[in-house]
């Protein structure tokens, strides 16, 4: 069995309203040394290894479902996992 | 400057409706070997190093703002980063 961990983040050039709001709250709670907050998605995929090309499959899943490629970037890692 | 990367995931015992919906879409698109999908948050914090205890500060930020500790788990890593 394989696990793919996908990290989806807004492109640097894109304003992150959630992140901006979080900075204001953190500063109000005394965390003044927080300079930037970027909030994205973390996706864990558990995939049965059928010998297929997992990189191609994971990229396809990301670009067809999990990622808005107009405003988001993504990276992923594929790991071997013990059968549950 | 330091960067804290925070990974927030729903507890294993908690049903993930977004993840369940994603599995159905992926299967419909031919990715039948996907056995599980868990969708969480990935947060990048850029923090000015003022010599404070960053672990305590990051845990406090997570538990006060980013994480619902009733249903979510979290882990984080703190990295040194070049000044932008």
XYZ file of C-alpha atoms in Angstrom:
168
model
C 0.000 0.000 0.000
C 1.259 3.510 -0.734
C 0.438 6.889 0.801
C 0.685 10.165 -1.097
C 0.847 13.336 0.999
C -0.179 16.396 -1.020
C 0.494 20.005 0.059
C -1.586 22.641 -1.712
C -0.727 26.317 -1.207
C -1.886 29.572 -2.695
C 0.647 31.035 -5.125
C 2.855 33.724 -3.508
C 1.334 36.373 -5.796
C -2.184 35.542 -4.595
C -3.582 37.344 -1.542
C -4.534 34.938 1.264
C -7.567 36.431 3.064
C -7.651 33.586 5.590
C -3.976 34.071 6.307
C -4.421 37.828 6.695
C -7.274 37.321 9.131
C -5.188 34.828 11.095
C -2.310 37.310 11.418
C -4.657 39.902 12.917
C -5.981 37.410 15.459
C -2.480 36.194 16.376
C -1.251 39.777 16.848
C -4.290 40.529 19.018
C -3.340 37.481 21.132
C 0.190 38.824 21.603
C 2.045 36.905 18.896
C 3.450 40.076 17.325
C 6.496 38.321 15.850
C 4.321 36.411 13.355
C 5.147 38.046 10.008
C 3.096 35.931 7.577
C 0.508 33.154 7.599
C -0.375 31.066 4.538
C -3.224 28.581 4.895
C -3.487 25.701 2.422
C -4.666 22.096 2.151
C -2.954 18.925 3.346
C -4.317 15.771 1.689
C -3.443 12.185 2.601
C -4.199 9.625 -0.124
C -4.030 5.906 0.615
C -3.480 4.084 -2.669
C -3.342 0.364 -3.409
C -0.161 -0.313 -5.379
C -1.271 -1.870 -8.673
C 2.066 -1.234 -10.338
C 0.705 1.807 -12.150
C 2.801 4.984 -12.484
C 1.850 6.641 -9.200
C 3.460 10.005 -10.017
C 1.290 10.400 -13.083
C -1.800 9.250 -11.194
C -1.199 11.584 -8.222
C -0.528 14.559 -10.514
C -3.728 13.789 -12.423
C -5.783 13.577 -9.205
C -4.313 16.868 -8.015
C -4.861 18.749 -11.236
C -8.362 17.335 -11.822
C -9.711 17.590 -8.276
C -7.607 18.958 -5.436
C -5.786 21.937 -6.943
C -6.960 25.111 -8.672
C -3.905 25.479 -10.890
C -4.827 29.098 -11.698
C -4.046 30.256 -8.156
C -2.565 27.286 -6.308
C 0.716 25.390 -6.364
C 1.160 21.858 -5.035
C 3.839 19.365 -4.116
C 3.548 15.762 -3.012
C 5.513 12.835 -1.661
C 4.777 9.137 -2.111
C 5.571 6.808 0.794
C 5.388 3.041 1.331
C 3.046 2.181 4.210
C 2.310 -1.010 6.125
C -1.027 -2.667 5.288
C -3.554 -1.464 7.935
C 13.620 34.269 10.590
C 11.902 30.967 11.313
C 9.135 29.107 9.493
C 6.710 26.748 11.238
C 4.853 24.291 9.019
C 1.689 22.994 10.695
C -0.271 19.938 9.522
C -3.820 19.673 10.847
C -5.778 16.460 10.257
C -9.098 15.107 11.384
C -8.740 12.422 14.051
C -8.891 8.860 12.588
C -12.145 8.224 14.509
C -13.811 11.241 12.889
C -15.655 10.803 9.582
C -14.233 13.012 6.818
C -17.139 14.017 4.537
C -14.819 15.945 2.184
C -12.548 12.939 1.951
C -15.476 10.598 1.275
C -16.758 12.860 -1.487
C -13.280 13.000 -3.007
C -13.024 9.200 -3.087
C -16.289 8.975 -5.028
C -15.081 11.522 -7.584
C -11.692 9.826 -7.958
C -13.324 6.416 -8.456
C -15.667 7.943 -11.051
C -12.564 9.279 -12.837
C -11.019 5.796 -12.929
C -8.749 5.955 -9.886
C -10.253 2.836 -8.331
C -7.107 1.962 -6.368
C -7.568 4.991 -4.072
C -8.620 3.443 -0.752
C -8.831 6.509 1.516
C -8.631 10.308 1.308
C -8.178 12.551 4.342
C -8.306 16.314 3.761
C -6.761 18.650 6.335
C -5.046 22.026 6.654
C -1.453 22.953 5.874
C -0.363 26.227 7.490
C 2.916 28.056 6.911
C 3.852 30.547 9.643
C 6.732 32.983 9.132
C 7.969 34.048 12.559
C 10.627 36.601 13.511
C 13.026 34.911 15.923
C 12.936 36.989 19.106
C 14.565 34.252 21.172
C 11.221 33.205 22.631
C 10.342 29.510 23.075
C 8.946 28.838 19.584
C 7.560 25.390 20.436
C 5.366 26.825 23.156
C 4.314 29.738 20.933
C 3.453 27.506 17.942
C 1.501 25.067 20.132
C -0.406 28.006 21.643
C -1.244 29.439 18.190
C -2.424 26.014 17.024
C -4.574 25.276 20.052
C -6.065 28.790 20.242
C -6.698 29.383 16.534
C -5.856 26.765 13.937
C -6.915 23.452 15.503
C -10.210 22.180 16.875
C -8.674 19.874 19.458
C -11.991 18.049 19.926
C -11.816 16.472 16.465
C -8.418 17.380 15.008
C -4.810 16.366 15.609
C -1.829 18.453 14.563
C 1.926 18.233 14.135
C 4.438 20.896 13.214
C 8.051 21.460 12.289
C 10.130 24.599 12.844
C 12.710 25.497 10.191
C 15.345 28.229 9.853
C 14.738 30.335 6.734
C 16.748 32.982 4.892
C 15.526 36.565 5.375
C 13.276 37.379 2.351
